[in-house]
Coordinates of C-alpha atoms and ligand atoms in Angstrom, one line a residue:
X26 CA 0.0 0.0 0.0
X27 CA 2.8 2.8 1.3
X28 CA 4.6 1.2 -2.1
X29 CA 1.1 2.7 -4.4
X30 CA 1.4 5.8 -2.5
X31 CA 5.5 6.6 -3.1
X32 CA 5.1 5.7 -6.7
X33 CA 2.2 7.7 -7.8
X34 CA 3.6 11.3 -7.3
X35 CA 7.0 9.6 -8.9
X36 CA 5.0 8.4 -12.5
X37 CA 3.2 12.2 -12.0
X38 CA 6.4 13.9 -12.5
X39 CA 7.9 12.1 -15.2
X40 CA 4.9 12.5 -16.6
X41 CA 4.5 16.6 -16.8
X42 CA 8.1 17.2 -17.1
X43 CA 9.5 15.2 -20.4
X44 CA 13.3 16.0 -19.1
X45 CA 12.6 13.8 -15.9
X46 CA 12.2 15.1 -12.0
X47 CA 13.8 18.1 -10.7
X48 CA 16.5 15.8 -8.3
X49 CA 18.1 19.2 -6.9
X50 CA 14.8 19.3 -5.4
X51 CA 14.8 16.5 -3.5
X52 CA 16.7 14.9 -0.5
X53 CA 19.1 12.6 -1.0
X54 CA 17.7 9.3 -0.1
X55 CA 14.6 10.4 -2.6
X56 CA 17.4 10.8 -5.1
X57 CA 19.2 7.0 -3.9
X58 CA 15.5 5.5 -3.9
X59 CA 14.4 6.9 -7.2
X60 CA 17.6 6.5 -9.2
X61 CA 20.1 3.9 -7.8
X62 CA 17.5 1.3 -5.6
X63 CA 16.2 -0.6 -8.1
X64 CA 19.5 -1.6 -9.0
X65 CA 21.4 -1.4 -5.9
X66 CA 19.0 -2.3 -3.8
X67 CA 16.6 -0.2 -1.0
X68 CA 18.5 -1.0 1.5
X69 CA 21.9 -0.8 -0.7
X70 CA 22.4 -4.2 -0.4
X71 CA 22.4 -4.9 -4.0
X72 CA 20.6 -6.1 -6.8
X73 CA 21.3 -6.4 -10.4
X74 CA 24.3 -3.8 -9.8
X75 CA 26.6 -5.0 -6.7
X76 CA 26.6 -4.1 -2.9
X77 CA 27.2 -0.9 -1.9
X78 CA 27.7 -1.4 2.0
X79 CA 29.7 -4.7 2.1
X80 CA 33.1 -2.4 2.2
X81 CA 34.3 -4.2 -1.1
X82 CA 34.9 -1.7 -4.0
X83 CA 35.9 -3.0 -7.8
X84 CA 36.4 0.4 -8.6
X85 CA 38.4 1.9 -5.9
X86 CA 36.7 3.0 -2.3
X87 CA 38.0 6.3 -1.8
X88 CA 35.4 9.0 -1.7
X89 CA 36.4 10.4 -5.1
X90 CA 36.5 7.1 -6.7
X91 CA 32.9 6.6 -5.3
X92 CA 32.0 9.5 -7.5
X93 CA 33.7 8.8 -10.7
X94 CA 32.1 5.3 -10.9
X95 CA 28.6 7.1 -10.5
X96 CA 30.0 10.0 -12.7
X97 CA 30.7 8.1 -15.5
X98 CA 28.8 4.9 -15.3
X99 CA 29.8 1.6 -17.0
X100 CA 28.0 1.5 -20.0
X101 CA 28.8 -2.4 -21.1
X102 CA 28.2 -3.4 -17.3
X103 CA 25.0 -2.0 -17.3
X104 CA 25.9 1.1 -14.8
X105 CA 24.1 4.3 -16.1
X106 CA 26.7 7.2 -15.8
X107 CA 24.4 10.1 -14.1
X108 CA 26.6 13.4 -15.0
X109 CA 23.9 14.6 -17.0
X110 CA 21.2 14.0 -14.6
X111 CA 23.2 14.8 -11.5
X112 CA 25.6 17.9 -10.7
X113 CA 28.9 17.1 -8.5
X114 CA 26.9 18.3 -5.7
X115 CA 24.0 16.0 -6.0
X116 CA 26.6 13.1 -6.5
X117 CA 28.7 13.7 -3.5
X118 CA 25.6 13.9 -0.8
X119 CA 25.0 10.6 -2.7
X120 CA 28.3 9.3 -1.9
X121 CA 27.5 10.4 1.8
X122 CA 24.5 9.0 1.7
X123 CA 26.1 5.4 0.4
X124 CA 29.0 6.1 3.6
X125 CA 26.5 6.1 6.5
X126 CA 24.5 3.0 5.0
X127 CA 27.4 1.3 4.7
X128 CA 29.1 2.3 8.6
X129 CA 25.2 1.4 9.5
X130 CA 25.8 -2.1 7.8
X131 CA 28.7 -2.9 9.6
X132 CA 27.3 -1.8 12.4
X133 CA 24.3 -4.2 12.3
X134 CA 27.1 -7.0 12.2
X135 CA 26.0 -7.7 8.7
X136 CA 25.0 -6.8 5.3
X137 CA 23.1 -10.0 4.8
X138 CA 20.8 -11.7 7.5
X139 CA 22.6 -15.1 7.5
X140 CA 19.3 -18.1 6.5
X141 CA 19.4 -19.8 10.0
X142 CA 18.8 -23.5 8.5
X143 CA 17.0 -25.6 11.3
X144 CA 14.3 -22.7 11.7
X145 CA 10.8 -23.4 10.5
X146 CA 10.0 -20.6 7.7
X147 CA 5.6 -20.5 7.3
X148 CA 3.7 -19.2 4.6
X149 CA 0.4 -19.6 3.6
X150 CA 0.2 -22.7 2.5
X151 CA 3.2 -24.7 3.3
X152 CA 6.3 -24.3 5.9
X153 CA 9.7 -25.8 5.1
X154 CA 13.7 -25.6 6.0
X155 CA 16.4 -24.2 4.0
X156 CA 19.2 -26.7 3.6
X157 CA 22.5 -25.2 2.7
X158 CA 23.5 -27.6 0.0
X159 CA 27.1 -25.8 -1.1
X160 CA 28.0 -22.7 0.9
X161 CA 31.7 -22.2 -0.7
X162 CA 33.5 -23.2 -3.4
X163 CA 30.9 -21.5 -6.6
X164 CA 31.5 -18.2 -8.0
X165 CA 28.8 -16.8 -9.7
X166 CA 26.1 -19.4 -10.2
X167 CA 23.8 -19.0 -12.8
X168 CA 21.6 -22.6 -13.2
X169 CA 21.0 -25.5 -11.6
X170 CA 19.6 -29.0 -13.7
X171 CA 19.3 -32.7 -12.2
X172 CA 20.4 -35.3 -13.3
X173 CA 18.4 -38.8 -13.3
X174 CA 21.4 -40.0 -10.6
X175 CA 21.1 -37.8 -8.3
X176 CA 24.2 -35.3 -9.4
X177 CA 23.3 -32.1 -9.9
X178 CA 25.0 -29.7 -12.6
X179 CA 25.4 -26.0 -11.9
X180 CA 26.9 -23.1 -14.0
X181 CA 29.7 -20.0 -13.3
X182 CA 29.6 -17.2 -15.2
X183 CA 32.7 -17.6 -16.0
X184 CA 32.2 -20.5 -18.1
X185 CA 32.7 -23.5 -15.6
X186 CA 29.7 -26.1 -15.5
X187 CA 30.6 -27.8 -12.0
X188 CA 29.2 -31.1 -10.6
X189 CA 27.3 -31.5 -7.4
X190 CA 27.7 -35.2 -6.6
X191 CA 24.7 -37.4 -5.1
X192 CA 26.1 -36.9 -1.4
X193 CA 25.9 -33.2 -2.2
X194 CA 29.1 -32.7 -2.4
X195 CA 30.7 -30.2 -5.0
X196 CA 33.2 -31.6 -6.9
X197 CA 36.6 -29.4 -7.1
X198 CA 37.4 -30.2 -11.2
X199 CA 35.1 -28.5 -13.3
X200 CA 33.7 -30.4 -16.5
X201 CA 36.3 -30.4 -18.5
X202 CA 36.1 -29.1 -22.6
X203 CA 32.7 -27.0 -22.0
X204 CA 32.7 -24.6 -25.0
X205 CA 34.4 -21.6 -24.7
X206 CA 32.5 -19.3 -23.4
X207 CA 33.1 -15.2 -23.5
X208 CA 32.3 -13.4 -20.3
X209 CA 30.5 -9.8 -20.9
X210 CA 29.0 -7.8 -18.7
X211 CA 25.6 -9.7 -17.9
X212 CA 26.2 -12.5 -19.9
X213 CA 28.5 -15.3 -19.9
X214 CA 27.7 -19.2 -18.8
X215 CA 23.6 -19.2 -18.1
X216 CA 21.5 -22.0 -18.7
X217 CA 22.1 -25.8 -18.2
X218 CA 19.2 -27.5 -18.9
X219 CA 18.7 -31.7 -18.8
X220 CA 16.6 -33.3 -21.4
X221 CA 14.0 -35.1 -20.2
X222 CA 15.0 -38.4 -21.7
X223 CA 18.3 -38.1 -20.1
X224 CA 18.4 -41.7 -19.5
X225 CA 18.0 -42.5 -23.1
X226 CA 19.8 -39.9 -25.1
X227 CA 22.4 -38.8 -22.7
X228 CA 21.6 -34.9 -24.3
X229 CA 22.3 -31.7 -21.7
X230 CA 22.0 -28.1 -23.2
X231 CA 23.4 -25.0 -22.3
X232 CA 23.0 -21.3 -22.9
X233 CA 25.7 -18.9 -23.0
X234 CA 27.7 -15.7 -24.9
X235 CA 29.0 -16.1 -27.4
X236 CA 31.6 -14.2 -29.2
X237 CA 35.2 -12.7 -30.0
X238 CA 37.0 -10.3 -29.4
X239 CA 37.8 -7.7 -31.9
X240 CA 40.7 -4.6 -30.6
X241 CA 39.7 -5.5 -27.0
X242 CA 36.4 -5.1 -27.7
X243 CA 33.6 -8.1 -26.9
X244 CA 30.8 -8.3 -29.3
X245 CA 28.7 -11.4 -27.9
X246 CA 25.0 -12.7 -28.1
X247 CA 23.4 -15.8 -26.8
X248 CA 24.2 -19.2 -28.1
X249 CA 22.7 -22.6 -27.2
X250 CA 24.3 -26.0 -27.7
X251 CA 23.8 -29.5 -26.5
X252 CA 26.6 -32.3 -25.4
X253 CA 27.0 -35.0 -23.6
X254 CA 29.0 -35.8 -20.3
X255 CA 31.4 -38.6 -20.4
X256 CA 33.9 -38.8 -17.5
X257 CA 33.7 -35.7 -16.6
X258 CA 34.1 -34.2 -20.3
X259 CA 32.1 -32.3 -22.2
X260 CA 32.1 -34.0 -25.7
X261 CA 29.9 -34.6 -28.7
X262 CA 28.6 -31.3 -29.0
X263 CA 26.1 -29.7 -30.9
X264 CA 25.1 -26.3 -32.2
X265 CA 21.6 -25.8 -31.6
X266 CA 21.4 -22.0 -32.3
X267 CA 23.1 -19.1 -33.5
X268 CA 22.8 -15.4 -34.4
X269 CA 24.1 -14.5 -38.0
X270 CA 27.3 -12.4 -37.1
X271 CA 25.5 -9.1 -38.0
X272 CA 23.8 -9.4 -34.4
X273 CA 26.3 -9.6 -32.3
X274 CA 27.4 -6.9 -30.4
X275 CA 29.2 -5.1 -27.6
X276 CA 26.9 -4.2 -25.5
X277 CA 27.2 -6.0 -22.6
X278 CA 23.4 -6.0 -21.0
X279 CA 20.4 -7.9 -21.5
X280 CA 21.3 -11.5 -22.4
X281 CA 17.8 -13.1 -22.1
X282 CA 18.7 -17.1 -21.2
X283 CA 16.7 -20.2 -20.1
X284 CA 15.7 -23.6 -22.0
X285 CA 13.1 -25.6 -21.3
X286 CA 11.6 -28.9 -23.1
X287 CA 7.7 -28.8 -24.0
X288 CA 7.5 -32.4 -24.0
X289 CA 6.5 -32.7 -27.7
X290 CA 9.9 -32.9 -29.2
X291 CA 10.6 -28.9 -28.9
X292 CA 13.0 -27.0 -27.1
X293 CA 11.8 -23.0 -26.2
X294 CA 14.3 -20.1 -25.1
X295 CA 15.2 -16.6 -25.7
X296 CA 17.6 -14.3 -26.4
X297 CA 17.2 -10.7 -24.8
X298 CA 17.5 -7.3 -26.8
X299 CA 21.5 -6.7 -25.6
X300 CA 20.3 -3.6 -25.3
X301 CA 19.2 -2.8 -29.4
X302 CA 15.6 -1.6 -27.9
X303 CA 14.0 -1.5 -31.0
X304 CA 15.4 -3.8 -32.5
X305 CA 12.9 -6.3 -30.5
X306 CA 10.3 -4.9 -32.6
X307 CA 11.7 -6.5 -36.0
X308 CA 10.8 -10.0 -36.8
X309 CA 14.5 -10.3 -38.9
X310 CA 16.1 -9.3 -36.3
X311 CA 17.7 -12.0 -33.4
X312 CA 17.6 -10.1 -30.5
X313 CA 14.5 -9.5 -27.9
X314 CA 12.9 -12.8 -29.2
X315 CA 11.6 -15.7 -27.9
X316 CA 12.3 -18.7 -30.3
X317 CA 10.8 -22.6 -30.5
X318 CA 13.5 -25.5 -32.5
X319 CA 12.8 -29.1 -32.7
X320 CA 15.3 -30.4 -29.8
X321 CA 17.8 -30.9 -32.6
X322 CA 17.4 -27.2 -33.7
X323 CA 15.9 -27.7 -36.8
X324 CA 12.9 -25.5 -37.8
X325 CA 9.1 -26.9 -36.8
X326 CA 6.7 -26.8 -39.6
X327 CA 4.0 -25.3 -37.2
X328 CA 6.0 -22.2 -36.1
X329 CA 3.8 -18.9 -36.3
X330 CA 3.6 -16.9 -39.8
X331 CA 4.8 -13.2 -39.2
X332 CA 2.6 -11.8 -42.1
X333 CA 4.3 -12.2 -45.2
X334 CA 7.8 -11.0 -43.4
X335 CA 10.6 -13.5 -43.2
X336 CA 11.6 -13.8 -39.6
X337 CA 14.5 -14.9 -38.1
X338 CA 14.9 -18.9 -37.8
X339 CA 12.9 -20.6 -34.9
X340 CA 10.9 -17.0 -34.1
X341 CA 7.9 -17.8 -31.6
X342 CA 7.6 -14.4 -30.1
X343 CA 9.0 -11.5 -29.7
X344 CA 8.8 -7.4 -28.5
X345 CA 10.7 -9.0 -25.3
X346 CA 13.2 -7.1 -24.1
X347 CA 15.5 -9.8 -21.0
X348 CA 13.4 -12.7 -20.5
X349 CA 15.8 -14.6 -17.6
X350 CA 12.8 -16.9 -16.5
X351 CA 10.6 -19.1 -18.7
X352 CA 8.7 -22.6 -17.8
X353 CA 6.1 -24.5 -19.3
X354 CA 2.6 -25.1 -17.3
X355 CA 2.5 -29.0 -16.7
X356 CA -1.4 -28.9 -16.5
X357 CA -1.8 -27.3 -20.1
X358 CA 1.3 -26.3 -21.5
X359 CA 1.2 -22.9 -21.9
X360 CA 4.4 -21.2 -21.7
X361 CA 5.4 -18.7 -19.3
X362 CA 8.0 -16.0 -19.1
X363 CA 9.4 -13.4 -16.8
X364 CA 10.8 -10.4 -18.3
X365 CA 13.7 -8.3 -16.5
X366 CA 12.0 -4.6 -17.6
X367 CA 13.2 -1.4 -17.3
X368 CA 12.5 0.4 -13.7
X369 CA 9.2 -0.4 -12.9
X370 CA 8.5 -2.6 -15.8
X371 CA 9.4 -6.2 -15.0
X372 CA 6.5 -8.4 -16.5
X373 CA 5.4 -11.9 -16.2
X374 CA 3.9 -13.0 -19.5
X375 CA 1.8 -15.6 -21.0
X376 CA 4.3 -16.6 -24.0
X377 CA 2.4 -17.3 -27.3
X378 CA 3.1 -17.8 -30.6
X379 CA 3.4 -15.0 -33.6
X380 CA 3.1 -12.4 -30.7
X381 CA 4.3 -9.2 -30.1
X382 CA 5.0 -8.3 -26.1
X383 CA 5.8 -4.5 -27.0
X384 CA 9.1 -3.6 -25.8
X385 CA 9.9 -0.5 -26.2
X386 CA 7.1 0.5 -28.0
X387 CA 4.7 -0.3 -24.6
X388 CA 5.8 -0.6 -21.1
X389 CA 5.3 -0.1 -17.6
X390 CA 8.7 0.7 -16.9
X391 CA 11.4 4.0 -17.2
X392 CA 14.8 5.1 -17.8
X393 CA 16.9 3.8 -15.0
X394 CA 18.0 7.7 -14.1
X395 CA 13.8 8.4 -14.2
X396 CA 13.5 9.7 -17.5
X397 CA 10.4 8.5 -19.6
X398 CA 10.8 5.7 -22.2
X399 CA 7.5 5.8 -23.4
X400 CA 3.9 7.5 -21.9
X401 CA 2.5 4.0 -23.8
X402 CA 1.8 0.7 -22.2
X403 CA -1.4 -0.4 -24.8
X404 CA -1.0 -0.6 -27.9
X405 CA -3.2 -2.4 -30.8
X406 CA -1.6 -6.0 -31.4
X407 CA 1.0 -5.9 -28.8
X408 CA 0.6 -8.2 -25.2
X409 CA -0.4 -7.0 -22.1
X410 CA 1.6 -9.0 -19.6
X411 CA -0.1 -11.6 -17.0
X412 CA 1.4 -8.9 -14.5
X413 CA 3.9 -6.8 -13.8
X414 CA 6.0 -5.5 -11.0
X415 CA 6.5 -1.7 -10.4
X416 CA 8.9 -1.4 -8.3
X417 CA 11.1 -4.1 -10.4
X418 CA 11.9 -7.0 -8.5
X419 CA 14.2 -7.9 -11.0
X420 CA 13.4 -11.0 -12.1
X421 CA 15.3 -14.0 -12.7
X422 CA 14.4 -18.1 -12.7
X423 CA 11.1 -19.1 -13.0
X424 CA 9.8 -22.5 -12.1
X425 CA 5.8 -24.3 -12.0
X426 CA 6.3 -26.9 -9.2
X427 CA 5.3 -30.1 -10.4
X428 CA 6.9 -32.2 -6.9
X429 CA 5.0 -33.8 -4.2
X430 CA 6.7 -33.3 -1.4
X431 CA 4.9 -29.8 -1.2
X432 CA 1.4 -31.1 -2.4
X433 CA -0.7 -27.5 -1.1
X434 CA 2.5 -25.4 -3.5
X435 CA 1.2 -28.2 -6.7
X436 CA 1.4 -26.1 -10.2
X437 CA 2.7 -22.9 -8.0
X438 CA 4.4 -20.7 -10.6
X439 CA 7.8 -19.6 -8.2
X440 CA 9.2 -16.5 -9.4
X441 CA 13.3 -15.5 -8.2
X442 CA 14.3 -11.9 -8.3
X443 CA 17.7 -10.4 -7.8
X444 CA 17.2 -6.6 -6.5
X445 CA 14.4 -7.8 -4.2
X446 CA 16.0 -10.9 -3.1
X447 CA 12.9 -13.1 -2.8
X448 CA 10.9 -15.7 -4.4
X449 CA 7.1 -15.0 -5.3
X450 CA 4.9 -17.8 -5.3
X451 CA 2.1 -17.4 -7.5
X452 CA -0.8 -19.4 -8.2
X453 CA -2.3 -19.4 -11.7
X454 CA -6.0 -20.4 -12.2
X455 CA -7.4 -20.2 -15.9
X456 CA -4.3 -18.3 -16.4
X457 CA -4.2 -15.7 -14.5
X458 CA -2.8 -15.0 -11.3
X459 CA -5.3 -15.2 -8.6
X460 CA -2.8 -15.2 -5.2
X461 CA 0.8 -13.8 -4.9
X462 CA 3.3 -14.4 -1.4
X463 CA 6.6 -13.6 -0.9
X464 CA 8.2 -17.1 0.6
X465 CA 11.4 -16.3 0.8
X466 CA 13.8 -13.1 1.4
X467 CA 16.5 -12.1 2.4
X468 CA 19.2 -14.5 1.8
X469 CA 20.9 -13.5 -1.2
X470 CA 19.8 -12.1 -4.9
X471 CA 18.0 -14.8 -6.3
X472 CA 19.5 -16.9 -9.7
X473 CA 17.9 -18.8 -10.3
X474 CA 14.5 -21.1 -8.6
X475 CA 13.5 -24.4 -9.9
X476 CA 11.5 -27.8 -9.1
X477 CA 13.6 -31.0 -8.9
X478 CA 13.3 -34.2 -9.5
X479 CA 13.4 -35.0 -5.6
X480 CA 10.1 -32.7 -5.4
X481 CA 12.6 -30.2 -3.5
X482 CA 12.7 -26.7 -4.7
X483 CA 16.3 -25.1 -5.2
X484 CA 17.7 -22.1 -5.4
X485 CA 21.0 -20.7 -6.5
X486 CA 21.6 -17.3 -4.9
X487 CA 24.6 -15.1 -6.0
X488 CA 26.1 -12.3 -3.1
X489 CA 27.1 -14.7 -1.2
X490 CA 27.0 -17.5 -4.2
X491 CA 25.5 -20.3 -2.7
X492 CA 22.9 -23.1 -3.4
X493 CA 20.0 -24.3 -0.9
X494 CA 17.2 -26.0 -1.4
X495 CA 13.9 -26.0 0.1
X496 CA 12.5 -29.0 2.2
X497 CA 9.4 -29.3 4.1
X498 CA 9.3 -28.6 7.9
X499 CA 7.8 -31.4 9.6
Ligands
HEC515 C1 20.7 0.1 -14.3 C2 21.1 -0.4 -13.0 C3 21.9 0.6 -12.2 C4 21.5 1.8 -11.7 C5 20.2 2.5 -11.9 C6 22.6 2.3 -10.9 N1 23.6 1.4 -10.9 FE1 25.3 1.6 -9.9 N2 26.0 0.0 -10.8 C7 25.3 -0.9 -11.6 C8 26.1 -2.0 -12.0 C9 25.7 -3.2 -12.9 C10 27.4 -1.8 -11.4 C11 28.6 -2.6 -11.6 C12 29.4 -2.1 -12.8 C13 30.8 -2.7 -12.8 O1 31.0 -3.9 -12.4 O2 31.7 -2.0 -13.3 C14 27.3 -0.5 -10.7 C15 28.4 0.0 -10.0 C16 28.2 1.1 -9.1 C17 29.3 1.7 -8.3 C18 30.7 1.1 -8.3 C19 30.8 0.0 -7.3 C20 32.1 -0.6 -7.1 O3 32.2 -1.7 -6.7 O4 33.1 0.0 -7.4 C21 28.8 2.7 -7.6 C22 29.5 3.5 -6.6 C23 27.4 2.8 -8.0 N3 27.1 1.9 -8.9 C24 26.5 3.8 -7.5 C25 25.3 4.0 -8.0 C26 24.4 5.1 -7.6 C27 24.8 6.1 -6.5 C28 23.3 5.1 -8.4 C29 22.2 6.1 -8.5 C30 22.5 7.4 -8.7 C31 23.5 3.9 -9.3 N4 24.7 3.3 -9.0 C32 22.5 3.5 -10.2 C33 24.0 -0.8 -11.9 C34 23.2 0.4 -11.7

């Protein structure tokens, strides 16, 4: 309620004044809340840009160095630089502002509330345990998939796949001969996914950018490819898709990511916008799309007509802008995305073929430093979403749980987000959503969320990278 209250003097402004808010009138936390929290975090703590009170600094701590990184941004890392928006003034009560959050931080002992495993967590429905299944020893998870043996396989962003054995255990040796992956701002290792005829075919996927290296400069995009793993190599690989070479780029946001398998010999994923914007908008185009391949990548027959326009190879959807969360509904398999928006436009949508979703044209969302993308959110033939989120809870991960060991969470829809550090559990009746519950919080930005094989739901949490899984309490 106090959240409908803050925001709707915020959207007023930006709506009478095209240049954005007047931020010399306001205090400085208004300016933190408005313009750095839904990255950063309310409380600083982080999000889908880093920590600002856990003392570490990757560019320099000093107090000057504090206002060059806000200053001049990162563009590729997805930083917005704010000297236009900002004067030096404004910055430095905003590095002061960052100084005492981060002295009250330490003072509380800690920037993160350590999960107390042993303590009964209730919701509405169902109370469980966390479990810490590996605390140390992963650096920037990404995924978590099953496999039929009870190992698990998790990616780094840097381009390991690792091994969880059956005890739990995580094995020190990565897999060895995983393609080479190029690390880029957002993007770099992402999905693993396990076919669901693992037994028989032996086939794991995985999602990641792509790209070389041209004068120092990265220009990536999404790939997908499927191997096999064979004493603890990766080998027999396949390409299962590509961008032509006129796509990729260096831009370092917005790398989209997920697989999943529709059970009818398809394979669904997407690759985000890397921040093109329009560029979503045009069926030609690779990027902001959602695409559906025979599990072998070839082309169905049945995929949607884009009227007369040739579209890119596999196109199901698109007008997306960084889908990171995307599952299939086991009761009627309509497929489900989440969509990390712009400020106040993250969107949970109800995927379908030959449609348009409307980023940028449409949105709920702004500029990051509160400038206006668009006054639109309708438009003639584009999506509404299911929902969306305003603030952004960033998301990331999306899972239906299909398990038993939580029968009142059956065909939940469990939603992960980074900034907000939760997981949403929403329940889906005739496709819409009908009841939504924070269940968890607090422990870390949130990866990735899925349902296992075990019926136990896990979660891979980066800052600190860990992964835990959710069992019933007694
Ligand atoms: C669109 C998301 C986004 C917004 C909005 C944003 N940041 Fe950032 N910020 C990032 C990311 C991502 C990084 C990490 C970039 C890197 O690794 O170089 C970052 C880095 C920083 C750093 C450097 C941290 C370090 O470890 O050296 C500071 C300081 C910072 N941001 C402050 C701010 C402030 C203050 C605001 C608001 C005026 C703000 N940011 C708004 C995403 C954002």
């Amino acid at each position: 309620m106090t959240r409908a209250l803050l925001f709707a003097p915020l959207l007023t402004t930006v709506a009478l004044a095209a240049e954005g808010p007047d931020y010399s009138r306001m205090k400085t936390e208004q300016v933190f809340e408005q313009l750095c929290s839904s990255c950063h975090g309310k409380d600083l703590s982080g999000g889908l840009g880093g920590s600002l009170v856990d003392g570490e600094w990757k560019h320099g701590g000093s107090d000057d160095e504090i206002l060059k990184s806000i200053k001049e941004g990162n563009a590729q890392l997805g930083m917005t630089a704010f000297k236009t928006v900002l004067d030096d003034r404004q910055i430095r009560s905003l590095v002061i502002h960052i100084r005492e959050k981060e002295k009250q931080a330490k003072e509380k002992g800690m920037a993160f509330p350590k999960p107390e495993p042993g303590k009964v967590t209730t919701t509405q429905h169902e109370n469980y345990k966390i479990e810490m299944l590996v605390e140390e020893g992963l650096k920037s998870p990404w995924a978590i998939a099953f496999l039929p043996d009870g190992r698990k396989l998790v990616t780094e962003k840097a381009g390991r796949l690792r091994v969880i054995d059956a005890s739990g255990k995580l094995q020190k040796e990565p897999v060895k001969n995983t393609p080479k992956v190029l690390e880029h701002g957002q993007g770099g290792l992402m999905e693993v996914a396990v076919h669901p005829d693992y037994e028989k075919n032996g086939w794991i996927y995985l999602g990641y950018s792509d790209g070389t290296r041209e004068n120092g400069k990265p220009k990536t995009i999404t790939t997908y490819v499927r191997g096999k793993l064979k004493d603890g190599e990766w080998t027999g690989q396949e390409l299962i898709w590509k961008a032509d070479d006129k796509f990729y780029t260096d831009a370092g946001v917005h790398f989209g990511t997920r697989l999943v398998f529709d059970g009818k010999g398809h394979i669904l994923f997407p690759v985000g916008e890397r921040g093109g914007w329009h560029e979503a908008q045009d069926v030609a185009n690779a990027k902001g799309k959602i695409y559906r391949l025979h599990e072998d990548g070839r082309v169905p027959d049945d995929n949607p007509k884009f009227d007369g326009k040739t579209p890119v190879p596999g196109l199901w959807s698109y007008g997306h802008r960084n889908p990171q969360g995307l599952d299939i509904d086991p009761r009627d398999g309509s497929v489900w995305s989440t969509e990390h928006g712009p400020r106040g436009g993250d969107e949970l949508n109800l995927v379908l073929p030959g449609h348009n979703y409307g980023w940028p044209v449409i949105t709920y969302g702004m500029n990051y430093d509160g400038t206006p993308i668009t006054g639109k959110t309708h438009e003639e033939g584009m999506d509404q979403p299911v929902i969306y989120w305003q603030p952004s809870i960033a998301t990331c991960g999306l899972s239906f749980y299909r398990g038993d060991k939580f029968p009142k969470w059956k065909n939940d829809l469990f939603v992960g987000a980074l900034a907000q550090q939760e997981i949403r559990r929403l329940r889906i009746v005739d496709q819409k959503v009908v009841e939504q519950e924070v269940v968890l919080k607090n422990i870390g930005r949130v990866r990735d969320v899925t349902d296992a094989p075990d019926g136990f739901i896990y979660v891979i949490l980066n800052g600190p990278d860990r992964v835990v899984r959710l069992v019933p309490a007694e």
